[in-house]
Short mmCIF file of C-alpha atoms and ligand atoms in Angstrom, two decimals:
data_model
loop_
_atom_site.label_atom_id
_atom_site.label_comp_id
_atom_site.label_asym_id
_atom_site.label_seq_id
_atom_site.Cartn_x
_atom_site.Cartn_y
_atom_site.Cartn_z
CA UNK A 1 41.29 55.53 126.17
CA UNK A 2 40.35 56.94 123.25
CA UNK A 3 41.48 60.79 123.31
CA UNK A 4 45.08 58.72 123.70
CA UNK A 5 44.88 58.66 119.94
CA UNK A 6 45.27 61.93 119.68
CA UNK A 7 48.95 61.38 120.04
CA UNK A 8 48.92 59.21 117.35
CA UNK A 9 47.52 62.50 114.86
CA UNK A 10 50.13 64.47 115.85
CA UNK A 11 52.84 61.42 114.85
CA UNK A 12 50.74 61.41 111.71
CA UNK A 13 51.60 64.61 110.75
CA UNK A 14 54.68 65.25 111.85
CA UNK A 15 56.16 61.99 109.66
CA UNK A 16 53.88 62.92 106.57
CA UNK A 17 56.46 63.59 103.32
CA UNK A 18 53.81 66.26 102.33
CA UNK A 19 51.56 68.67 103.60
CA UNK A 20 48.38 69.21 101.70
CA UNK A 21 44.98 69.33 101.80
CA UNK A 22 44.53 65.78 101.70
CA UNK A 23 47.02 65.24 104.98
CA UNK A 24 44.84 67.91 106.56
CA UNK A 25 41.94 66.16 105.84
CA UNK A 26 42.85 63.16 107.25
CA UNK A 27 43.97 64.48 110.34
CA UNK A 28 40.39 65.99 110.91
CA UNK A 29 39.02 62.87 110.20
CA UNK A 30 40.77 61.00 112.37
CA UNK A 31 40.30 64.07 115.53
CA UNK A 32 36.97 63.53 114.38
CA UNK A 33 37.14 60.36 115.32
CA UNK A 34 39.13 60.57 118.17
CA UNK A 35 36.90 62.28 119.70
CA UNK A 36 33.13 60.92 119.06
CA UNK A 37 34.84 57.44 120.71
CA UNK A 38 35.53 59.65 123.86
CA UNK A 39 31.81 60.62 124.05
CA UNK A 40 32.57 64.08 122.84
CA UNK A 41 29.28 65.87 122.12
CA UNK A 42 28.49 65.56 118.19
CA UNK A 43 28.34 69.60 117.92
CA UNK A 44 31.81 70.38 119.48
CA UNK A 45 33.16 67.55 117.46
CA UNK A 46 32.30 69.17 114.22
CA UNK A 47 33.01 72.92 115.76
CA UNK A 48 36.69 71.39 117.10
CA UNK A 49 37.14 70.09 113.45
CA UNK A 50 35.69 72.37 111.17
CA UNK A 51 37.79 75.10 112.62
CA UNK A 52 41.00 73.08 112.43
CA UNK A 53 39.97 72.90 108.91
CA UNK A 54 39.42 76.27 107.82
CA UNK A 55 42.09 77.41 109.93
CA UNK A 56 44.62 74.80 108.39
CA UNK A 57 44.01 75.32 104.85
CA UNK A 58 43.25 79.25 104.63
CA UNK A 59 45.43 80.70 107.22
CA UNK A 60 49.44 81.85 106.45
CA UNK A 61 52.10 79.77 107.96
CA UNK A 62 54.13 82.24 110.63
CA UNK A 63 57.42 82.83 109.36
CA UNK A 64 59.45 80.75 112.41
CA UNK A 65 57.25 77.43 111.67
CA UNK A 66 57.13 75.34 108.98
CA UNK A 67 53.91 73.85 107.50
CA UNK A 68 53.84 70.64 110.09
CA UNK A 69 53.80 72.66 113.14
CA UNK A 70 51.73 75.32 111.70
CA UNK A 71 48.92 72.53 111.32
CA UNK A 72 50.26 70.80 114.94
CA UNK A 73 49.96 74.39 116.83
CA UNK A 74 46.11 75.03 115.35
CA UNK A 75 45.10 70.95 116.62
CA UNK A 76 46.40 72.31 119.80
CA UNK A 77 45.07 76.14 119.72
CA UNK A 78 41.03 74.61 118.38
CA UNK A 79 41.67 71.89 121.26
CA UNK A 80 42.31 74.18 123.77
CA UNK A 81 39.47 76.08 122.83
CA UNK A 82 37.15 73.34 122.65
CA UNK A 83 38.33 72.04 126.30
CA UNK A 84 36.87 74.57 128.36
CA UNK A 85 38.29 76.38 131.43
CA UNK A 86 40.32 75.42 134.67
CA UNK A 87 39.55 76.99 137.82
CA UNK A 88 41.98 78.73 139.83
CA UNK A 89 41.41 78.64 143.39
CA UNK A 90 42.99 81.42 145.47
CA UNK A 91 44.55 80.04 149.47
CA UNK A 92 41.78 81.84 151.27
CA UNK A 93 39.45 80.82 153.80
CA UNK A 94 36.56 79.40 152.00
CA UNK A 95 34.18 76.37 151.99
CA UNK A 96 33.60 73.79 149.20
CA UNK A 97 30.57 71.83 148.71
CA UNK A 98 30.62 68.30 147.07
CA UNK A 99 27.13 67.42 145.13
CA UNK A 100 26.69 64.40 143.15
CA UNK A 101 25.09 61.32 141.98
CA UNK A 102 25.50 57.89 143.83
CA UNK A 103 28.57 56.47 143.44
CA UNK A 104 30.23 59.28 141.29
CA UNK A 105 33.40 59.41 143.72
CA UNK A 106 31.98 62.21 146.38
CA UNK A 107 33.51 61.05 149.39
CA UNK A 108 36.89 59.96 147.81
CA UNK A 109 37.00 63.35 146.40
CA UNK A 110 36.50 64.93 149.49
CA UNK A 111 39.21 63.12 150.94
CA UNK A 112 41.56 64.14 147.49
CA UNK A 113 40.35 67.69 148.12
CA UNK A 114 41.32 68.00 151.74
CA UNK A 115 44.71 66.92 151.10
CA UNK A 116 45.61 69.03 148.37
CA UNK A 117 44.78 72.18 150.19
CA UNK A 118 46.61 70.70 153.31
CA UNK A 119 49.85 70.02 151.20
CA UNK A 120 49.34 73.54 150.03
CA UNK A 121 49.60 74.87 153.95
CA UNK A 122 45.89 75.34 154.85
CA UNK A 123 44.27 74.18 157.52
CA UNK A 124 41.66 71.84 156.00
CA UNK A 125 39.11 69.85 157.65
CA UNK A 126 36.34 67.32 156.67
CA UNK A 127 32.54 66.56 157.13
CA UNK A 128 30.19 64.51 156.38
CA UNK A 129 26.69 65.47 155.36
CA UNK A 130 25.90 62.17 154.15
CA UNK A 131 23.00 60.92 156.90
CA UNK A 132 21.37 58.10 153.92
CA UNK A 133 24.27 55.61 153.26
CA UNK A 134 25.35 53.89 156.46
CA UNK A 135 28.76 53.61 156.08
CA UNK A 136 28.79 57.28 154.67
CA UNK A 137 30.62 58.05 158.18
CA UNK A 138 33.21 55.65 158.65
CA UNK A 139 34.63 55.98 154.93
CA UNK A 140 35.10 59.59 155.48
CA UNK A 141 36.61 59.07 158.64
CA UNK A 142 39.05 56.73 158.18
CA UNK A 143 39.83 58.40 154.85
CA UNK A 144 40.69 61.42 157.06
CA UNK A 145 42.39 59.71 159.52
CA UNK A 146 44.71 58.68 157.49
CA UNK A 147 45.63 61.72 156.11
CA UNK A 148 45.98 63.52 159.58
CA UNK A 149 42.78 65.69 158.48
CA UNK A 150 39.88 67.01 160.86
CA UNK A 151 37.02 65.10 160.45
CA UNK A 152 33.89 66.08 161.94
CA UNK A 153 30.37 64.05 161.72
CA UNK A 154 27.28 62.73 163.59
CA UNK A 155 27.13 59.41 163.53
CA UNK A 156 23.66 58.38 164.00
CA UNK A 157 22.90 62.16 163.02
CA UNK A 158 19.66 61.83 160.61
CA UNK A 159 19.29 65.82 160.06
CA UNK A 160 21.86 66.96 157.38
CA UNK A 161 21.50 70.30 157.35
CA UNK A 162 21.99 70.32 160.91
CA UNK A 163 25.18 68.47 161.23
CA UNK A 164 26.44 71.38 159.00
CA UNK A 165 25.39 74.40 161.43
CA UNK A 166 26.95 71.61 163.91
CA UNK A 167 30.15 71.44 161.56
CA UNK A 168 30.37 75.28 161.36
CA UNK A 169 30.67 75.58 164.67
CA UNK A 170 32.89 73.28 165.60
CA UNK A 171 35.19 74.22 162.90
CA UNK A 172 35.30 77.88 162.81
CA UNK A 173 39.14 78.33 162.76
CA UNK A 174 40.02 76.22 159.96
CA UNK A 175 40.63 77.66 156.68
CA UNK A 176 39.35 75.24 154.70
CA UNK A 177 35.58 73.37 155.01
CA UNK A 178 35.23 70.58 152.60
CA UNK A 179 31.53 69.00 153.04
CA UNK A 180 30.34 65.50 151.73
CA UNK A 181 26.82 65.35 150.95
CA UNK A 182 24.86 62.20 150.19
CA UNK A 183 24.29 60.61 146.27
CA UNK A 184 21.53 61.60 144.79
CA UNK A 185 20.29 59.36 142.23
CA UNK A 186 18.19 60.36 139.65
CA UNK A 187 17.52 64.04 141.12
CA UNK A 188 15.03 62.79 144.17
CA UNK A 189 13.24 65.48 144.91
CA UNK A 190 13.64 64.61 148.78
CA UNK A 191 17.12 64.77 147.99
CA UNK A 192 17.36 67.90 146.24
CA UNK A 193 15.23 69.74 148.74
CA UNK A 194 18.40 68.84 151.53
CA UNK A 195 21.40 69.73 149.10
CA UNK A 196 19.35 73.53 148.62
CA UNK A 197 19.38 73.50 152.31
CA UNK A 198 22.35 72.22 152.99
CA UNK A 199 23.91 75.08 150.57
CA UNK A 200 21.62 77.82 152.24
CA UNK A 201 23.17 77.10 155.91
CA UNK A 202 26.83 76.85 154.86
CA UNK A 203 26.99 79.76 152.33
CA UNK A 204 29.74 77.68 150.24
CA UNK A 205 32.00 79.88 148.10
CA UNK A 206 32.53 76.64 145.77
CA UNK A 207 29.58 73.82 144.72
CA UNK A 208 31.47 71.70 142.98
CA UNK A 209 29.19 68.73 141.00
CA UNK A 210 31.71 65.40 140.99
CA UNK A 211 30.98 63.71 137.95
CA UNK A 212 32.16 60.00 136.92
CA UNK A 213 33.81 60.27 133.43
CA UNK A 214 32.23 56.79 132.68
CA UNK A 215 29.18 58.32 132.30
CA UNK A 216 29.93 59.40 129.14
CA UNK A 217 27.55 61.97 127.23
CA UNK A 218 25.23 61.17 130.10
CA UNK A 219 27.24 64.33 131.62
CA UNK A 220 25.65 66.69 129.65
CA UNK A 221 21.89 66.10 131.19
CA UNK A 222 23.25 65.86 134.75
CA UNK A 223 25.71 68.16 135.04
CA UNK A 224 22.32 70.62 133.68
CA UNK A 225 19.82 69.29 135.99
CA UNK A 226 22.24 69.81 139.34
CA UNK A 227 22.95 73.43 137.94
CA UNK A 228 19.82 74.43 137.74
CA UNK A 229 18.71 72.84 141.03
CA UNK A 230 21.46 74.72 143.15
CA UNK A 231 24.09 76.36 140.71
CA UNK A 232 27.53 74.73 139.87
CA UNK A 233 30.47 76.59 140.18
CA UNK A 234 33.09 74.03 139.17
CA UNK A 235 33.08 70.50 138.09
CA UNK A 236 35.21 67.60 138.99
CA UNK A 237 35.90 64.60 136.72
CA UNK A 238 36.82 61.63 138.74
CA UNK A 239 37.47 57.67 136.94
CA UNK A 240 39.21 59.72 134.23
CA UNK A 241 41.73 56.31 134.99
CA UNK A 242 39.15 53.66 133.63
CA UNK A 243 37.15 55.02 130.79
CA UNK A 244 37.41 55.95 127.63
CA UNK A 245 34.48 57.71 127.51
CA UNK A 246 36.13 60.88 129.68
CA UNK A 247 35.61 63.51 126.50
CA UNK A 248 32.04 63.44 127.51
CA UNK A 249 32.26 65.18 131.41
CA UNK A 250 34.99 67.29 129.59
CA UNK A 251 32.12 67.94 126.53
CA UNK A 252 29.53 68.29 129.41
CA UNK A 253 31.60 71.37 131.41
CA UNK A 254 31.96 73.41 128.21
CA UNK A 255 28.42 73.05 127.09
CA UNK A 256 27.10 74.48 130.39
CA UNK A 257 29.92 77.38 130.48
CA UNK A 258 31.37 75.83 133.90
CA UNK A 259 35.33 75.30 135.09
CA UNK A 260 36.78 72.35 135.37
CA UNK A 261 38.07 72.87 138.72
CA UNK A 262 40.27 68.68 139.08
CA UNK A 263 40.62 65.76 137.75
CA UNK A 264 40.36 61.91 139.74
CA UNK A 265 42.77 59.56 138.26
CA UNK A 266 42.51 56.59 140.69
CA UNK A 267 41.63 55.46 143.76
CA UNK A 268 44.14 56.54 146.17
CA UNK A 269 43.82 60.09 147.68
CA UNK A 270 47.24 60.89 145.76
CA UNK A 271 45.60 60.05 142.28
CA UNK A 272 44.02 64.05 141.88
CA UNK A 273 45.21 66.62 139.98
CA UNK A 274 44.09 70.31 139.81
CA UNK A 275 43.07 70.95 135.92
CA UNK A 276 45.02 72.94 134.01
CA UNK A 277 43.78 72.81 130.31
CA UNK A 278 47.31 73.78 128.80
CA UNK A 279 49.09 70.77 130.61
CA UNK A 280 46.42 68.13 129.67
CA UNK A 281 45.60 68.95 126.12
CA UNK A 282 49.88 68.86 125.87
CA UNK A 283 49.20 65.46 127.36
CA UNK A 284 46.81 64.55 124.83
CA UNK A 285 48.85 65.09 122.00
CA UNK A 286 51.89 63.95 123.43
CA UNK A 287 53.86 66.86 124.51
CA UNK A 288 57.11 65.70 124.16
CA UNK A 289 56.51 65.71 120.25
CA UNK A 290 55.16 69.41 120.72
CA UNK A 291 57.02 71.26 123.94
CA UNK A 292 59.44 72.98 121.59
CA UNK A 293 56.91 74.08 119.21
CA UNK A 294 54.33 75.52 121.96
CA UNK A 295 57.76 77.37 123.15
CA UNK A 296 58.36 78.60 120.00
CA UNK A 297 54.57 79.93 120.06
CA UNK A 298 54.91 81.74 123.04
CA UNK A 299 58.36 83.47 122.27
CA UNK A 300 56.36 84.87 118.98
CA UNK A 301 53.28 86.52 121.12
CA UNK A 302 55.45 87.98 124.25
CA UNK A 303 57.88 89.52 121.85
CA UNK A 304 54.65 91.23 120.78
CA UNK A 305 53.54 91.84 124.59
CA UNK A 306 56.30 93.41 125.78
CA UNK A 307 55.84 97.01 127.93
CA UNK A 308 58.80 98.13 129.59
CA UNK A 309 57.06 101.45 130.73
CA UNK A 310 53.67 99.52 132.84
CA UNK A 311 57.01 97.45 134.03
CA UNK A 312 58.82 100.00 135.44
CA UNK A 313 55.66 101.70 137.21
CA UNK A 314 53.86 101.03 140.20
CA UNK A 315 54.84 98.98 143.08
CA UNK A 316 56.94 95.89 142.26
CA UNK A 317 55.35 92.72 143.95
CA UNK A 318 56.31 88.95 143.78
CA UNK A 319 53.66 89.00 141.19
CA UNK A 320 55.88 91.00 139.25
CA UNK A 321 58.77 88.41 139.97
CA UNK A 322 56.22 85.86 139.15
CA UNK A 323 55.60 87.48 135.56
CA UNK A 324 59.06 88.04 135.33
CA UNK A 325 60.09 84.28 135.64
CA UNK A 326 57.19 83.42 132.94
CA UNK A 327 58.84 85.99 130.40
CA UNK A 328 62.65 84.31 130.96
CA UNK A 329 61.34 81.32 130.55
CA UNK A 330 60.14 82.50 127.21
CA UNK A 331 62.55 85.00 126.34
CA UNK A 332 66.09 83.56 128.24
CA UNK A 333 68.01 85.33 131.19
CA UNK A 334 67.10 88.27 132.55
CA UNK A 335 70.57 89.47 132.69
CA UNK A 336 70.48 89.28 128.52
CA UNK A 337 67.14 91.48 128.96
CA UNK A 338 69.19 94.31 131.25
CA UNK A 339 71.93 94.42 128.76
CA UNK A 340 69.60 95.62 125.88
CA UNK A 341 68.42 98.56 128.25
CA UNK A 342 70.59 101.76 128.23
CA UNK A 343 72.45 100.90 131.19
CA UNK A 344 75.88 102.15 131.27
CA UNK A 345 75.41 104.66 134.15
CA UNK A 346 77.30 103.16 136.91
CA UNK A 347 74.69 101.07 138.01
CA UNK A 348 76.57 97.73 139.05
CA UNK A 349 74.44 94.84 139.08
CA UNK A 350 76.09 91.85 140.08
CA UNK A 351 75.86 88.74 137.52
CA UNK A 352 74.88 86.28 139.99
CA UNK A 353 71.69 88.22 140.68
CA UNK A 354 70.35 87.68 137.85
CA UNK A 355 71.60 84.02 136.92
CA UNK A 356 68.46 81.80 137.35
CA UNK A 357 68.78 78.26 136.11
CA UNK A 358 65.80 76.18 134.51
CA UNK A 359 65.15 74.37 137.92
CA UNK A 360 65.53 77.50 140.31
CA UNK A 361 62.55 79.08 138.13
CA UNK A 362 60.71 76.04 138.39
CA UNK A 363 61.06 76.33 142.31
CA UNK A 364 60.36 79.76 142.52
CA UNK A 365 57.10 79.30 140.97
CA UNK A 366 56.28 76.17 143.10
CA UNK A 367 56.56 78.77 146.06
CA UNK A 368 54.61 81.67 144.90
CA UNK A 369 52.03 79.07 143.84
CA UNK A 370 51.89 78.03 147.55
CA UNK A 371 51.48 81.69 148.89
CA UNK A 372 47.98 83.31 149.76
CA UNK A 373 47.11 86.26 147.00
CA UNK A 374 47.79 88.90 149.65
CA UNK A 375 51.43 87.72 150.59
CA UNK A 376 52.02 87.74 146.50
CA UNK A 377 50.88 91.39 146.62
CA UNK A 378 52.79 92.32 149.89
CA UNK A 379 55.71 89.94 150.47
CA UNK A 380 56.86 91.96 153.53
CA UNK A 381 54.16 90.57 155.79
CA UNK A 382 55.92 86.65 155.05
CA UNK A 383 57.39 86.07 158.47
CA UNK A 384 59.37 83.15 159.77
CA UNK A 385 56.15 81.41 160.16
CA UNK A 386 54.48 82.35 157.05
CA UNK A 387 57.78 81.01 155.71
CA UNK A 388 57.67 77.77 157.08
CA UNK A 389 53.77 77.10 156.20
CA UNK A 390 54.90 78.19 152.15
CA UNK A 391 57.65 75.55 152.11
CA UNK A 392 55.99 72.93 153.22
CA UNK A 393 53.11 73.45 151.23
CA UNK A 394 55.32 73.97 148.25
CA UNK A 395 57.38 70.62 149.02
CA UNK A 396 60.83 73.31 149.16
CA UNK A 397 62.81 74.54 152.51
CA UNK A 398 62.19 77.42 154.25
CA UNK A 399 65.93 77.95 152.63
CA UNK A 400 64.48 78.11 149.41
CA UNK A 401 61.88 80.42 150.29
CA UNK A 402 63.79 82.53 151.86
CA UNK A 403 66.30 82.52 148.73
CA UNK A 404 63.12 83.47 147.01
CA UNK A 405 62.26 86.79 149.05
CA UNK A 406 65.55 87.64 148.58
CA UNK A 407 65.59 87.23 145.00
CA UNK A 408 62.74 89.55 145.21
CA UNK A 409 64.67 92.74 147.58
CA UNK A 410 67.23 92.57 144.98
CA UNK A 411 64.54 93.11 141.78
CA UNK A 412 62.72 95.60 143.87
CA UNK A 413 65.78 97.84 145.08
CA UNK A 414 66.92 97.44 141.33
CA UNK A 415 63.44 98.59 139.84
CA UNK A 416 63.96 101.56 142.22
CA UNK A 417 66.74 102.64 140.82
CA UNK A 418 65.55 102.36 137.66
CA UNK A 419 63.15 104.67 138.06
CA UNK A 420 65.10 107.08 139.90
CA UNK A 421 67.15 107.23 136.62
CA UNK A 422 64.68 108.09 134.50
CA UNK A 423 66.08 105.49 131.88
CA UNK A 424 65.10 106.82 128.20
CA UNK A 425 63.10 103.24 127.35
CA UNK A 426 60.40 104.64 125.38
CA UNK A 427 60.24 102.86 122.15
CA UNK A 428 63.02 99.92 123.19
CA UNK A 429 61.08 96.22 122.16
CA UNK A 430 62.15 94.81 125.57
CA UNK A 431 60.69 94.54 129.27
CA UNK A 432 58.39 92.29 130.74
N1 GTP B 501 39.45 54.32 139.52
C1 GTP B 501 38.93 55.31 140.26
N2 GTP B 501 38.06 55.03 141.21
C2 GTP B 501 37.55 56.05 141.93
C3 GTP B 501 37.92 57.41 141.69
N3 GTP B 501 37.23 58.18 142.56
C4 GTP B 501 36.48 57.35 143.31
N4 GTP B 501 36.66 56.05 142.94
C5 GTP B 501 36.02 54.86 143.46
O1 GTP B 501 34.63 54.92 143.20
C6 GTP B 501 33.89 54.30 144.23
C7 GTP B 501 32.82 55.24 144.77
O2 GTP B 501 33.48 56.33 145.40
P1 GTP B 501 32.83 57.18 146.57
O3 GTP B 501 33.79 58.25 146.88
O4 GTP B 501 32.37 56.30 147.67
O5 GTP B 501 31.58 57.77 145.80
P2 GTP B 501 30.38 58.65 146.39
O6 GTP B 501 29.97 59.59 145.35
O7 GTP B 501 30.74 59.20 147.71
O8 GTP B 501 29.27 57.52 146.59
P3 GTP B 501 27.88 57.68 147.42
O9 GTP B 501 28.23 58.31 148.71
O10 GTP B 501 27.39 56.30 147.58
O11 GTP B 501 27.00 58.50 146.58
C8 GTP B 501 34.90 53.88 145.27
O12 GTP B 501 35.20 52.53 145.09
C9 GTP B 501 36.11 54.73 144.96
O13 GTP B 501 37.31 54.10 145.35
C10 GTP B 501 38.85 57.67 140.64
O14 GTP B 501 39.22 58.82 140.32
N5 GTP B 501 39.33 56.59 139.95
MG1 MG B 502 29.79 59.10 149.53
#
């Protein structure tokens, strides 16, 4: 696909003897390029690369890069930029609404979408809205089926809007509603009229538009007519597998201010990723050529960020454990951190409290990213069930978990001494 040549800018520069105006003009001839093939709309194309430009030949190189990664780390900062937003959904009861035109990957999605929250520990069930194509019914099902998801539907059902006050009812105690509505080609009117009453009778906290990345800058005009007909709050890019025409959905979600909320990469239910803008522009450029230097980015701004006093106060929550992770990631072990505070008062803090290795922080985060926002904010209420439901929807043991939450009593009990002590930090560069 085209945006895969992205990579090959980034090779360019980092294997060019010199660095001068003339490299950088290359390069933003050849993003340039890069992405008008993938359908990119014409104006982001020349915002993406006229600010690469500017930005490249006018702005100071920071003192810990040299002049190749200086120019790599603005491709990636304008990039990111020009991508648009992801979507974060919280692991709360809520209902999702699938809109679309025909054949843009609706009722796969629904499928994809059913599973992830399910791996994730919600219950999750399916339905079918879809009373125009025939088969609209039995693809669902059997999708479902195989997946061990809920599935409810009317077969012969002809009233839409009905089966969903049918669907709410039968499916009040699942956390998760994910509804497939019909294709609507072209914007019928008919069509239209069902998906605004379809939306009005299940009070959806997400409408998410699914739009086929094949369709190129075609995006831009759908993607606006289906927002202004019932109000988009997320889009999802499916066939990003066979096209290389993919920059234009991507084009199409910034130019109407809307999250990208996932990303269809195949057929198979499996092939569905949530989209986190970071991670794929990395992709796009090839992020084994630039993981050290995005590391070497961040380790610049949090040495910046750091507050050791809003650290130290209020309650300490495994969001603070989650932050905390982040910043030893960036900044090394925490143990390193403790030694630079004023400690020497006979508070004994046992090594192996604070050793964390590379994978353990990876794990940790896989856990909390599988917890619901209030057990994050109040970790007390995670019982042995709770426990159970955040490994396996985190792919980890209730061991692990468990490891986790203990991790956590330590921090919290040591925080709480901390403050008792009244530690003179004011003015120290450290903390989290
Ligand atoms: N390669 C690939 N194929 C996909 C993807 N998502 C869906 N498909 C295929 O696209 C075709 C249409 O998918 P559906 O899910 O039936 O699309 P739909 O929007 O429900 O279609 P209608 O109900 O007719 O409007 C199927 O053959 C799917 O297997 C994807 O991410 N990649
Ligand atoms: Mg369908």
């Amino acid at each position: 696909m085209a945006l895969e040549s992205l990579k090959d800018v980034v090779r360019k520069i980092t294997r060019s003897s010199t660095v001068d105006k003339k490299l950088v003009e290359e390069v933003v001839k050849d993003i340039q390029r890069a992405l008008i093939k993938a359908d990119v709309n014409v104006r982001q194309v020349k915002e993406i690369s006229d600010a690469i430009k500017k930005r490249a030949l006018s702005e100071d190189v920071l003192p810990t890069f040299n002049a190749r990664e200086h120019i790599i780390k603005i491709v990636y900062e304008e990039l990111m930029r020009g991508i648009g937003e992801g979507l974060e959904i919280p692991l709360k009861k809520s209902k999702i609404m699938l809109v679309g035109l025909q054949g843009s990957g609706k009722t796969t999605t629904t499928a994809k979408i059913a599973k992830y929250f399910k791996d994730k520990g919600l219950k999750t069930a399916v339905v079918t809205a879809d009373t125009w194509r025939p088969a609209a019914y039995e693809q669902l099902k059997q999708l479902a089926e195989a997946y061990n998801i809920p599935f409810y539907g009317e077969k012969n059902g002809k009233d839409a809007v009905k089966i969903v006050e049918n669907a709410i009812k039968n499916l009040r105690d699942y956390d998760m509603l994910i509804v497939d509505t019909a294709g609507r080609h072209a914007l019928e009117k008919e069509l239209i009229d069902e998906m605004v009453e379809i939306a009005k009778v299940l009070q959806p906290d997400y409408k998410f538009l699914v739009l086929d990345a094949a369709i190129g800058q075609l995006a831009s005009k759908q993607a606006k007519a289906f927002h202004e007909a019932i109000g988009i709050d997320g889009i999802i890019i499916t066939k990003f597998d066979g096209t290389a025409k993919g920059g234009g959905a991507l084009s199409a979600a910034r130019e109407i201010g809307i999250p990208i909320a996932f990303i269809g990469s195949g057929e198979k239910v499996e092939d569905f990723e949530k989209f986190d803008p970071a991670g794929f522009v990395s992709r796009l450029l090839g992020m084994g050529d630039i993981k050290a230097l995005l590391e070497k980015v961040e380790r610049v701004v949090s040495e910046e960020d750091l507050d050791p006093e809003a650290f130290l106060k209020g309650t300490f929550t495994l969001k603070d454990v989650y932050k905390q992770i982040e910043a030893m990631g960036k900044m090394g072990p925490i143990k390193k951190i403790f030694d630079l505070l004023p400690f020497g008062f006979g508070m004994n803090i046992k090594e192996d409290a604070m050793e964390m290795t590379q994978e353990k922080m990876r794990k940790f985060k896989v856990i909390m990213d599988s917890m619901t926002e209030e057990e994050l904010l109040n970790p007390k209420i995670i019982d042995s069930s709770r426990i159970r439901r955040i490994a396996i929807g985190s792919g980890t043991s209730p061991q692990e978990v468990k490891e986790l939450l203990k991790y956590y009593k330590t921090m919290k009990n040591l925080m709480k001494k901390f403050k008792k002590k009244k530690l003179p930090i004011k003015g120290l560069k450290i903390g989290f």
